[in-house]
Each structure stands twice: as structure tokens, then as C-alpha cells.
PDB file of C-alpha atoms in Angstrom:
ATOM      1  CA  MET A   1     -60.324  28.833 -46.002  1.00 54.00           C
ATOM      2  CA  ARG A   2     -59.996  31.682 -48.394  1.00 56.00           C
ATOM      3  CA  SER A   3     -59.834  30.380 -51.957  1.00 55.00           C
ATOM      4  CA  ARG A   4     -57.155  31.643 -54.332  1.00 56.00           C
ATOM      5  CA  THR A   5     -58.415  33.265 -57.475  1.00 56.00           C
ATOM      6  CA  HIS A   6     -56.566  32.688 -60.760  1.00 54.00           C
ATOM      7  CA  ARG A   7     -54.800  35.808 -61.926  1.00 55.00           C
ATOM      8  CA  PRO A   8     -54.397  36.002 -65.684  1.00 53.00           C
ATOM      9  CA  LYS A   9     -50.971  36.864 -67.085  1.00 51.00           C
ATOM     10  CA  TYR A  10     -50.666  40.152 -68.909  1.00 49.00           C
ATOM     11  CA  LYS A  11     -48.421  41.797 -71.443  1.00 49.00           C
ATOM     12  CA  PHE A  12     -48.116  45.414 -72.525  1.00 47.00           C
ATOM     13  CA  PHE A  13     -49.348  46.277 -75.984  1.00 48.00           C
ATOM     14  CA  PRO A  14     -49.416  49.764 -77.562  1.00 52.00           C
ATOM     15  CA  SER A  15     -52.844  51.262 -78.020  1.00 50.00           C
ATOM     16  CA  SER A  16     -53.817  52.186 -81.579  1.00 52.00           C
ATOM     17  CA  SER A  17     -55.001  55.611 -80.449  1.00 49.00           C
ATOM     18  CA  CYS A  18     -51.670  56.659 -78.968  1.00 49.00           C
ATOM     19  CA  ARG A  19     -48.328  54.818 -78.990  1.00 48.00           C
ATOM     20  CA  SER A  20     -47.365  56.401 -75.694  1.00 48.00           C
ATOM     21  CA  GLN A  21     -50.307  54.655 -73.980  1.00 51.00           C
ATOM     22  CA  PHE A  22     -50.385  50.943 -73.229  1.00 45.00           C
ATOM     23  CA  ARG A  23     -53.191  48.539 -72.487  1.00 50.00           C
ATOM     24  CA  LEU A  24     -53.015  45.150 -70.806  1.00 49.00           C
ATOM     25  CA  LEU A  25     -53.888  42.030 -72.770  1.00 49.00           C
ATOM     26  CA  PRO A  26     -54.219  38.596 -71.136  1.00 56.00           C
ATOM     27  CA  VAL A  27     -51.660  35.994 -72.209  1.00 52.00           C
ATOM     28  CA  ASN A  28     -52.393  32.293 -71.901  1.00 57.00           C
ATOM     29  CA  ASP A  29     -49.777  29.617 -71.160  1.00 56.00           C
ATOM     30  CA  LEU A  30     -49.515  28.591 -74.814  1.00 52.00           C
ATOM     31  CA  GLN A  31     -48.353  32.078 -75.808  1.00 57.00           C
ATOM     32  CA  LEU A  32     -45.609  32.330 -73.174  1.00 55.00           C
ATOM     33  CA  PRO A  33     -42.937  30.258 -75.030  1.00 56.00           C
ATOM     34  CA  LYS A  34     -43.385  32.365 -78.162  1.00 57.00           C
ATOM     35  CA  LEU A  35     -43.160  35.580 -76.154  1.00 52.00           C
ATOM     36  CA  PHE A  36     -40.054  34.291 -74.344  1.00 55.00           C
ATOM     37  CA  HIS A  37     -38.437  33.427 -77.696  1.00 54.00           C
ATOM     38  CA  ILE A  38     -39.085  36.945 -79.012  1.00 52.00           C
ATOM     39  CA  LEU A  39     -37.555  38.496 -75.899  1.00 51.00           C
ATOM     40  CA  CYS A  40     -34.469  36.239 -76.133  1.00 53.00           C
ATOM     41  CA  CYS A  41     -33.959  37.148 -79.803  1.00 50.00           C
ATOM     42  CA  SER A  42     -34.169  40.823 -78.943  1.00 54.00           C
ATOM     43  CA  VAL A  43     -31.535  40.392 -76.220  1.00 51.00           C
ATOM     44  CA  ALA A  44     -29.247  38.487 -78.631  1.00 51.00           C
ATOM     45  CA  GLU A  45     -29.620  41.198 -81.269  1.00 54.00           C
ATOM     46  CA  ARG A  46     -28.801  43.897 -78.729  1.00 51.00           C
ATOM     47  CA  LYS A  47     -25.720  41.967 -77.594  1.00 49.00           C
ATOM     48  CA  LEU A  48     -24.576  41.599 -81.208  1.00 44.00           C
ATOM     49  CA  LEU A  49     -25.011  45.309 -81.860  1.00 50.00           C
ATOM     50  CA  GLY A  50     -23.194  46.082 -78.626  1.00 50.00           C
ATOM     51  CA  LEU A  51     -20.318  43.772 -79.612  1.00 47.00           C
ATOM     52  CA  GLN A  52     -20.033  45.406 -83.030  1.00 50.00           C
ATOM     53  CA  LYS A  53     -19.951  48.853 -81.443  1.00 53.00           C
ATOM     54  CA  LYS A  54     -17.360  47.699 -78.916  1.00 51.00           C
ATOM     55  CA  MET A  55     -15.187  46.254 -81.711  1.00 48.00           C
ATOM     56  CA  GLU A  56     -15.334  49.567 -83.559  1.00 50.00           C
ATOM     57  CA  GLU A  57     -14.373  51.418 -80.390  1.00 52.00           C
ATOM     58  CA  LEU A  58     -11.465  49.074 -79.629  1.00 51.00           C
ATOM     59  CA  GLY A  59      -9.829  49.225 -83.031  1.00 56.00           C
ATOM     60  CA  VAL A  60     -11.297  47.334 -85.993  1.00 68.00           C
ATOM     61  CA  ILE A  61      -9.498  49.140 -88.786  1.00 84.00           C
ATOM     62  CA  VAL A  62      -8.564  46.658 -91.523  1.00 87.00           C
ATOM     63  CA  ASP A  63     -10.468  43.381 -91.042  1.00 86.00           C
ATOM     64  CA  ASP A  64     -12.579  42.169 -88.105  1.00 89.00           C
ATOM     65  CA  THR A  65     -11.579  38.565 -88.944  1.00 90.00           C
ATOM     66  CA  PHE A  66      -8.361  39.270 -87.065  1.00 94.00           C
ATOM     67  CA  VAL A  67      -9.952  40.867 -84.013  1.00 94.00           C
ATOM     68  CA  TYR A  68      -9.940  38.447 -81.088  1.00 93.00           C
ATOM     69  CA  ASN A  69     -11.868  38.527 -77.824  1.00 92.00           C
ATOM     70  CA  GLU A  70      -8.850  37.202 -75.922  1.00 94.00           C
ATOM     71  CA  GLU A  71      -5.184  38.136 -75.877  1.00 96.00           C
ATOM     72  CA  LYS A  72      -3.539  36.646 -78.969  1.00 96.00           C
ATOM     73  CA  HIS A  73       0.123  35.661 -79.286  1.00 96.00           C
ATOM     74  CA  LEU A  74       1.522  35.526 -82.818  1.00 97.00           C
ATOM     75  CA  THR A  75       4.978  34.443 -83.941  1.00 96.00           C
ATOM     76  CA  VAL A  76       6.488  36.595 -86.692  1.00 96.00           C
ATOM     77  CA  MET A  77       9.291  35.144 -88.827  1.00 93.00           C
ATOM     78  CA  LYS A  78      11.375  36.843 -91.497  1.00 88.00           C
ATOM     79  CA  THR A  79      11.465  34.702 -94.624  1.00 81.00           C
ATOM     80  CA  SER A  80      14.867  36.030 -95.729  1.00 69.00           C
ATOM     81  CA  LEU A  81      17.853  37.334 -93.799  1.00 56.00           C
ATOM     82  CA  PHE A  82      19.646  38.984 -96.724  1.00 55.00           C
ATOM     83  CA  PHE A  83      17.827  42.319 -96.702  1.00 55.00           C
ATOM     84  CA  ALA A  84      16.048  44.409 -94.056  1.00 52.00           C
ATOM     85  CA  GLY A  85      12.312  43.816 -94.366  1.00 50.00           C
ATOM     86  CA  ASP A  86      12.528  41.075 -97.009  1.00 65.00           C
ATOM     87  CA  GLY A  87       9.340  39.166 -96.219  1.00 83.00           C
ATOM     88  CA  TYR A  88       7.353  37.660 -93.366  1.00 90.00           C
ATOM     89  CA  THR A  89       5.238  34.714 -92.313  1.00 94.00           C
ATOM     90  CA  VAL A  90       3.084  34.965 -89.183  1.00 96.00           C
ATOM     91  CA  TYR A  91       1.771  31.982 -87.203  1.00 96.00           C
ATOM     92  CA  ASP A  92      -0.587  31.565 -84.265  1.00 95.00           C
ATOM     93  CA  CYS A  93       0.109  29.453 -81.170  1.00 92.00           C
ATOM     94  CA  LYS A  94      -1.193  26.335 -82.995  1.00 93.00           C
ATOM     95  CA  GLY A  95       1.316  26.760 -85.798  1.00 93.00           C
ATOM     96  CA  GLU A  96      -1.317  27.817 -88.333  1.00 96.00           C
ATOM     97  CA  LEU A  97      -0.430  30.509 -90.869  1.00 96.00           C
ATOM     98  CA  VAL A  98      -2.231  33.803 -90.211  1.00 97.00           C
ATOM     99  CA  PHE A  99      -0.447  36.403 -92.392  1.00 96.00           C
ATOM    100  CA  ARG A 100       2.216  36.413 -95.041  1.00 94.00           C
ATOM    101  CA  VAL A 101       4.242  38.999 -96.911  1.00 92.00           C
ATOM    102  CA  ASP A 102       6.013  37.846-100.049  1.00 83.00           C
ATOM    103  CA  SER A 103       9.651  38.769-100.488  1.00 66.00           C
ATOM    104  CA  TYR A 104      10.050  42.282-101.840  1.00 55.00           C
ATOM    105  CA  GLY A 105      13.847  42.248-102.174  1.00 52.00           C
ATOM    106  CA  PRO A 106      16.472  45.008-101.979  1.00 52.00           C
ATOM    107  CA  ASP A 107      15.075  47.240-104.725  1.00 52.00           C
ATOM    108  CA  ALA A 108      14.091  50.576-103.139  1.00 45.00           C
ATOM    109  CA  ARG A 109      11.217  50.993-105.589  1.00 46.00           C
ATOM    110  CA  GLU A 110       9.678  47.703-104.441  1.00 55.00           C
ATOM    111  CA  LYS A 111      10.207  48.560-100.769  1.00 62.00           C
ATOM    112  CA  ASP A 112       8.073  51.693-101.082  1.00 81.00           C
ATOM    113  CA  GLU A 113       4.880  49.591-101.308  1.00 88.00           C
ATOM    114  CA  ILE A 114       4.240  46.350 -99.400  1.00 92.00           C
ATOM    115  CA  VAL A 115       1.139  44.131 -99.414  1.00 93.00           C
ATOM    116  CA  LEU A 116      -0.021  42.146 -96.382  1.00 95.00           C
ATOM    117  CA  MET A 117      -1.959  38.963 -97.216  1.00 95.00           C
ATOM    118  CA  ASP A 118      -3.866  36.365 -95.244  1.00 95.00           C
ATOM    119  CA  ALA A 119      -3.055  32.633 -95.312  1.00 94.00           C
ATOM    120  CA  GLN A 120      -5.038  32.150 -98.546  1.00 94.00           C
ATOM    121  CA  GLY A 121      -3.264  34.987-100.361  1.00 93.00           C
ATOM    122  CA  LYS A 122      -6.052  37.557-100.073  1.00 94.00           C
ATOM    123  CA  CYS A 123      -4.702  41.127-100.027  1.00 95.00           C
ATOM    124  CA  LEU A 124      -5.658  42.698 -96.710  1.00 96.00           C
ATOM    125  CA  LEU A 125      -3.603  45.854 -96.536  1.00 95.00           C
ATOM    126  CA  THR A 126      -1.120  47.851 -98.593  1.00 95.00           C
ATOM    127  CA  VAL A 127       1.388  50.097 -96.844  1.00 94.00           C
ATOM    128  CA  ARG A 128       3.124  52.717 -98.950  1.00 92.00           C
ATOM    129  CA  ARG A 129       5.875  55.198 -98.236  1.00 90.00           C
ATOM    130  CA  LYS A 130       4.980  58.800 -98.918  1.00 85.00           C
ATOM    131  CA  ARG A 131       7.821  60.730-100.545  1.00 76.00           C
ATOM    132  CA  PRO A 132       9.271  63.195 -99.894  1.00 67.00           C
ATOM    133  CA  SER A 133       8.886  63.205 -96.108  1.00 64.00           C
ATOM    134  CA  LEU A 134      11.168  64.223 -93.261  1.00 63.00           C
ATOM    135  CA  HIS A 135       8.989  62.321 -90.786  1.00 60.00           C
ATOM    136  CA  HIS A 136       9.273  58.856 -92.418  1.00 75.00           C
ATOM    137  CA  ARG A 137       5.582  59.094 -93.320  1.00 88.00           C
ATOM    138  CA  TRP A 138       3.794  55.926 -94.456  1.00 93.00           C
ATOM    139  CA  GLU A 139       0.161  55.359 -95.458  1.00 94.00           C
ATOM    140  CA  GLY A 140      -2.087  52.307 -95.207  1.00 94.00           C
ATOM    141  CA  PHE A 141      -4.775  51.263 -97.719  1.00 95.00           C
ATOM    142  CA  VAL A 142      -7.414  48.536 -97.425  1.00 94.00           C
ATOM    143  CA  GLY A 143      -6.726  45.621 -99.778  1.00 93.00           C
ATOM    144  CA  GLU A 144      -4.500  46.067-102.813  1.00 90.00           C
ATOM    145  CA  ARG A 145      -4.041  49.782-103.400  1.00 89.00           C
ATOM    146  CA  THR A 146      -5.525  51.306-106.551  1.00 87.00           C
ATOM    147  CA  GLU A 147      -4.828  54.676-108.121  1.00 87.00           C
ATOM    148  CA  GLY A 148      -6.753  57.441-106.375  1.00 86.00           C
ATOM    149  CA  GLN A 149      -7.637  55.306-103.355  1.00 89.00           C
ATOM    150  CA  LYS A 150      -7.672  57.159-100.034  1.00 93.00           C
ATOM    151  CA  PRO A 151      -5.593  55.843 -97.111  1.00 93.00           C
ATOM    152  CA  ILE A 152      -7.249  54.624 -93.922  1.00 93.00           C
ATOM    153  CA  PHE A 153      -4.290  55.597 -91.709  1.00 94.00           C
ATOM    154  CA  ASN A 154      -0.835  57.105 -91.780  1.00 92.00           C
ATOM    155  CA  VAL A 155       2.275  56.665 -89.666  1.00 93.00           C
ATOM    156  CA  ARG A 156       4.875  59.352 -89.059  1.00 88.00           C
ATOM    157  CA  ARG A 157       7.651  60.158 -86.683  1.00 83.00           C
ATOM    158  CA  SER A 158       6.327  62.493 -83.998  1.00 72.00           C
ATOM    159  CA  SER A 159       9.305  64.811 -84.370  1.00 65.00           C
ATOM    160  CA  ILE A 160      12.336  65.097 -86.628  1.00 61.00           C
ATOM    161  CA  ILE A 161      14.379  66.515 -83.758  1.00 55.00           C
ATOM    162  CA  GLY A 162      15.855  64.180 -81.157  1.00 52.00           C
ATOM    163  CA  ARG A 163      14.401  60.902 -79.956  1.00 58.00           C
ATOM    164  CA  SER A 164      10.671  60.564 -80.586  1.00 62.00           C
ATOM    165  CA  SER A 165       7.862  58.049 -80.846  1.00 82.00           C
ATOM    166  CA  MET A 166       5.816  57.182 -83.928  1.00 89.00           C
ATOM    167  CA  THR A 167       2.314  58.629 -84.324  1.00 91.00           C
ATOM    168  CA  VAL A 168      -0.424  56.627 -86.041  1.00 93.00           C
ATOM    169  CA  GLU A 169      -3.444  58.602 -87.236  1.00 92.00           C
ATOM    170  CA  VAL A 170      -6.530  56.617 -88.279  1.00 92.00           C
ATOM    171  CA  PHE A 171      -8.939  58.243 -90.750  1.00 88.00           C
ATOM    172  CA  LYS A 172     -11.551  55.475 -90.644  1.00 74.00           C
ATOM    173  CA  GLY A 173     -14.433  55.542 -88.143  1.00 68.00           C
ATOM    174  CA  SER A 174     -13.924  57.766 -85.123  1.00 65.00           C
ATOM    175  CA  GLY A 175     -10.422  58.792 -86.213  1.00 74.00           C
ATOM    176  CA  ASP A 176      -8.375  57.323 -83.370  1.00 86.00           C
ATOM    177  CA  GLU A 177      -4.717  58.043 -82.764  1.00 92.00           C
ATOM    178  CA  TYR A 178      -2.036  55.660 -81.531  1.00 95.00           C
ATOM    179  CA  GLN A 179       1.555  56.018 -80.354  1.00 95.00           C
ATOM    180  CA  ILE A 180       4.353  53.521 -80.947  1.00 96.00           C
ATOM    181  CA  GLU A 181       7.049  53.683 -78.300  1.00 94.00           C
ATOM    182  CA  GLY A 182      10.211  51.643 -77.857  1.00 93.00           C
ATOM    183  CA  CYS A 183      12.875  50.257 -80.156  1.00 92.00           C
ATOM    184  CA  PHE A 184      11.829  47.991 -83.010  1.00 92.00           C
ATOM    185  CA  GLY A 185      15.483  47.234 -83.791  1.00 90.00           C
ATOM    186  CA  ASN A 186      15.656  45.490 -80.404  1.00 92.00           C
ATOM    187  CA  ARG A 187      12.170  44.015 -80.902  1.00 94.00           C
ATOM    188  CA  ASN A 188      10.828  45.944 -77.944  1.00 94.00           C
ATOM    189  CA  CYS A 189       7.867  48.157 -78.937  1.00 95.00           C
ATOM    190  CA  THR A 190       4.409  48.932 -77.590  1.00 97.00           C
ATOM    191  CA  ILE A 191       1.426  50.388 -79.446  1.00 97.00           C
ATOM    192  CA  PHE A 192      -0.670  52.622 -77.177  1.00 96.00           C
ATOM    193  CA  ASN A 193      -4.106  54.087 -77.803  1.00 93.00           C
ATOM    194  CA  ALA A 194      -5.037  57.678 -76.961  1.00 91.00           C
ATOM    195  CA  ALA A 195      -5.743  56.685 -73.352  1.00 93.00           C
ATOM    196  CA  LYS A 196      -2.182  55.262 -73.084  1.00 94.00           C
ATOM    197  CA  GLU A 197      -3.507  51.712 -72.863  1.00 95.00           C
ATOM    198  CA  PRO A 198      -1.270  49.092 -74.520  1.00 96.00           C
ATOM    199  CA  MET A 199      -3.031  47.556 -77.536  1.00 96.00           C
ATOM    200  CA  ALA A 200      -0.172  45.481 -78.991  1.00 97.00           C
ATOM    201  CA  GLU A 201       3.404  44.598 -78.072  1.00 97.00           C
ATOM    202  CA  ILE A 202       6.452  43.489 -80.041  1.00 97.00           C
ATOM    203  CA  LYS A 203       8.861  41.356 -78.007  1.00 96.00           C
ATOM    204  CA  ARG A 204      11.808  39.028 -78.437  1.00 95.00           C
ATOM    205  CA  LYS A 205      10.754  35.414 -78.833  1.00 94.00           C
ATOM    206  CA  VAL A 206      11.825  32.952 -76.147  1.00 90.00           C
ATOM    207  CA  ASP A 207      12.012  29.229 -76.907  1.00 87.00           C
ATOM    208  CA  ALA A 208       9.655  27.566 -74.428  1.00 83.00           C
ATOM    209  CA  THR A 209      11.636  24.305 -74.267  1.00 87.00           C
ATOM    210  CA  THR A 210      15.159  25.697 -73.855  1.00 89.00           C
ATOM    211  CA  ASN A 211      14.288  29.135 -72.398  1.00 87.00           C
ATOM    212  CA  VAL A 212      16.686  30.669 -74.927  1.00 91.00           C
ATOM    213  CA  VAL A 213      16.022  34.067 -76.517  1.00 92.00           C
ATOM    214  CA  LEU A 214      15.811  33.612 -80.281  1.00 91.00           C
ATOM    215  CA  GLY A 215      17.363  35.881 -82.906  1.00 90.00           C
ATOM    216  CA  LYS A 216      15.723  39.100 -84.063  1.00 90.00           C
ATOM    217  CA  ASP A 217      14.415  37.420 -87.235  1.00 91.00           C
ATOM    218  CA  VAL A 218      11.837  35.628 -85.039  1.00 94.00           C
ATOM    219  CA  PHE A 219       9.771  37.661 -82.568  1.00 96.00           C
ATOM    220  CA  SER A 220       6.385  37.838 -80.860  1.00 97.00           C
ATOM    221  CA  LEU A 221       3.445  40.100 -81.692  1.00 97.00           C
ATOM    222  CA  ILE A 222       1.024  40.180 -78.765  1.00 97.00           C
ATOM    223  CA  LEU A 223      -2.467  41.529 -79.473  1.00 97.00           C
ATOM    224  CA  LYS A 224      -4.751  42.791 -76.745  1.00 96.00           C
ATOM    225  CA  PRO A 225      -8.458  41.797 -76.909  1.00 94.00           C
ATOM    226  CA  GLY A 226     -10.366  43.779 -79.534  1.00 93.00           C
ATOM    227  CA  PHE A 227      -7.339  45.136 -81.415  1.00 94.00           C
ATOM    228  CA  ASP A 228      -7.064  44.535 -85.161  1.00 95.00           C
ATOM    229  CA  GLY A 229      -4.257  42.046 -85.849  1.00 96.00           C
ATOM    230  CA  ALA A 230      -4.011  42.962 -89.548  1.00 96.00           C
ATOM    231  CA  PHE A 231      -3.599  46.617 -88.610  1.00 96.00           C
ATOM    232  CA  ALA A 232      -0.926  45.721 -86.040  1.00 96.00           C
ATOM    233  CA  MET A 233       0.979  43.626 -88.583  1.00 96.00           C
ATOM    234  CA  GLY A 234       0.830  46.511 -91.051  1.00 95.00           C
ATOM    235  CA  LEU A 235       2.518  48.699 -88.441  1.00 96.00           C
ATOM    236  CA  VAL A 236       5.195  46.014 -88.002  1.00 95.00           C
ATOM    237  CA  LEU A 237       5.959  46.188 -91.729  1.00 93.00           C
ATOM    238  CA  ILE A 238       6.313  49.957 -91.562  1.00 93.00           C
ATOM    239  CA  LEU A 239       8.558  49.809 -88.498  1.00 92.00           C
ATOM    240  CA  ASP A 240      10.711  47.214 -90.239  1.00 90.00           C
ATOM    241  CA  GLN A 241      11.168  49.485 -93.243  1.00 87.00           C
ATOM    242  CA  ILE A 242      12.010  52.505 -91.096  1.00 84.00           C
ATOM    243  CA  ASN A 243      14.427  50.386 -89.107  1.00 80.00           C
ATOM    244  CA  GLY A 244      16.056  49.161 -92.327  1.00 71.00           C
ATOM    245  CA  ASP A 245      16.543  52.767 -93.439  1.00 55.00           C
ATOM    246  CA  SER A 246      17.968  53.872 -90.082  1.00 48.00           C
ATOM    247  CA  PHE A 247      21.703  53.231 -90.199  1.00 40.00           C
ATOM    248  CA  ASP A 248      24.631  55.419 -89.376  1.00 37.00           C
ATOM    249  CA  GLU A 249      27.245  55.960 -92.035  1.00 35.00           C
ATOM    250  CA  ASP A 250      29.497  53.407 -90.309  1.00 37.00           C
ATOM    251  CA  GLY A 251      26.735  50.788 -90.566  1.00 37.00           C
ATOM    252  CA  THR A 252      25.641  50.960 -86.920  1.00 40.00           C
ATOM    253  CA  GLU A 253      21.926  50.315 -86.515  1.00 42.00           C
ATOM    254  CA  MET A 254      19.910  53.194 -85.100  1.00 41.00           C
ATOM    255  CA  ASP A 255      16.683  53.261 -83.099  1.00 46.00           C
ATOM    256  CA  PRO A 256      13.787  53.587 -85.593  1.00 47.00           C
ATOM    257  CA  THR A 257      12.055  56.028 -83.247  1.00 46.00           C
ATOM    258  CA  ALA A 258      15.083  58.289 -83.058  1.00 41.00           C
ATOM    259  CA  GLY A 259      15.226  61.581 -84.932  1.00 38.00           C
ATOM    260  CA  ASP A 260      17.095  62.154 -88.181  1.00 36.00           C
TER     261      ASP A 260
END
């Protein structure tokens, strides 16, 4: 019977004379676990880098803490019903506080700048109205805005003539652009990316136990995987302000995406 000869295990190792050339070195069984561990770490690092790149591509704009790998349903509640855009609290499906906006009252000067905070009160984003502007232009700043700070995005009406959508231009990273279509006054809006893929939706809230549609002061914000929830909530604040400004002379509410 033909005897089997033991074949040593080999690994590639760069030659000192030229890095493009490789030579084979024998590897014993004691070295295999260490080599396997190194390979696994390299794979994990590559996956992490790939995930970070994917998150940047999908829309991490304000804070990656609020970027989820699964579809996320948030409940948005107005904290006061006396004035349009008076304040908000935002909860997840477990009833835990995610975002909050303190009451900013009826004073027009206060309404021109709004701060979005997390559950602990950390300032995540400041949205500020740019005056004068025929397009209802708003700007977003990371954290609490300081004098001279540059915005990371702006929101404007696509056209001042007739019915139009809202355009969101992002200055951070690759400079993406989004479109907001629908009617925020009816709590029926969708945020699309440049490829016309829905990234977030605003919908009327339905009570799961009674199957009753709740009032407009409580609604759902649905985030698609990879989209920045803090950024989406900042857009909600802007839409709320535009909607609060959009009334006919007889007091009839207008579509916030309609022209002046």
C-alpha cells in the first residue's frame, strides 16, 4: 500500500527583497489558531468600515446614534395645542423618550430658531428660518447654533409658483438632496432621496386597540433603515413651522407644499 506523506501547511509571506513576490513558510498546528484569529479580526474590521461607509451613503447627517438597521416607528406628540409648532415629545414603540423640543410659544422671534434635543437634554440640531425668503428657506445646524457656524443642510420650497414639493439640500458629506412630497397639514408626507426611494414617512397615528385614527397632534414618523432619525425630526419641525405660517386670510389651513 502506498503510504501517505505528511504535507506541511503553508502561508504566504512577503519577501524582503520585493513586496510583490511571496514565499511559502511552513505553519505548524500551534500557529493556526493565532492565524485564524488575525484573519477573523481583519474580516470584522472590514465589515465595520463597510457599515460606516454604508451609513454615510444612506444618510447619517446629524447623529449616527439615531440611525437604525431596521425600520423604526416613532410616535410624535405635540406638547401644546394652543399654537402651531409649540413643542414636541417623540417616543419609540417601547414608550421610551427619544427626542424632545421645549415649548417655543407664539412669539415669532422665538419661532425662527428651534432646538431639537435628545432624551437627556443634549442639543442635537438647531433649525433656523432664513429671512427674507420667498421659498420658506430654513437651515439646519449641528448642536446648538453659534454665531458664524455653517449650516449642514437647508430646506426650501421647490417653487414659489403653484403647488410644489420641498427640496432638502445637504452640505455635509457627499451633498445629497432629498424631496418632501405630500401634505404635512394632513400628516401625510414622504421624504425621498435622489433615487426617489422613500427614506421617511409622516402618517396619521392609529390606535392599535380601538383602530381609531387619532388627532393631528399625535402622528407617526416612520424611518427606513439607515436614515438619520434626528435629521428626519428636524425636517418635521420645519414642516410644522411652514404649515403654521400657511393660512388663508379667512383662517383656512393651506397645504405647506403649496405655492405662495
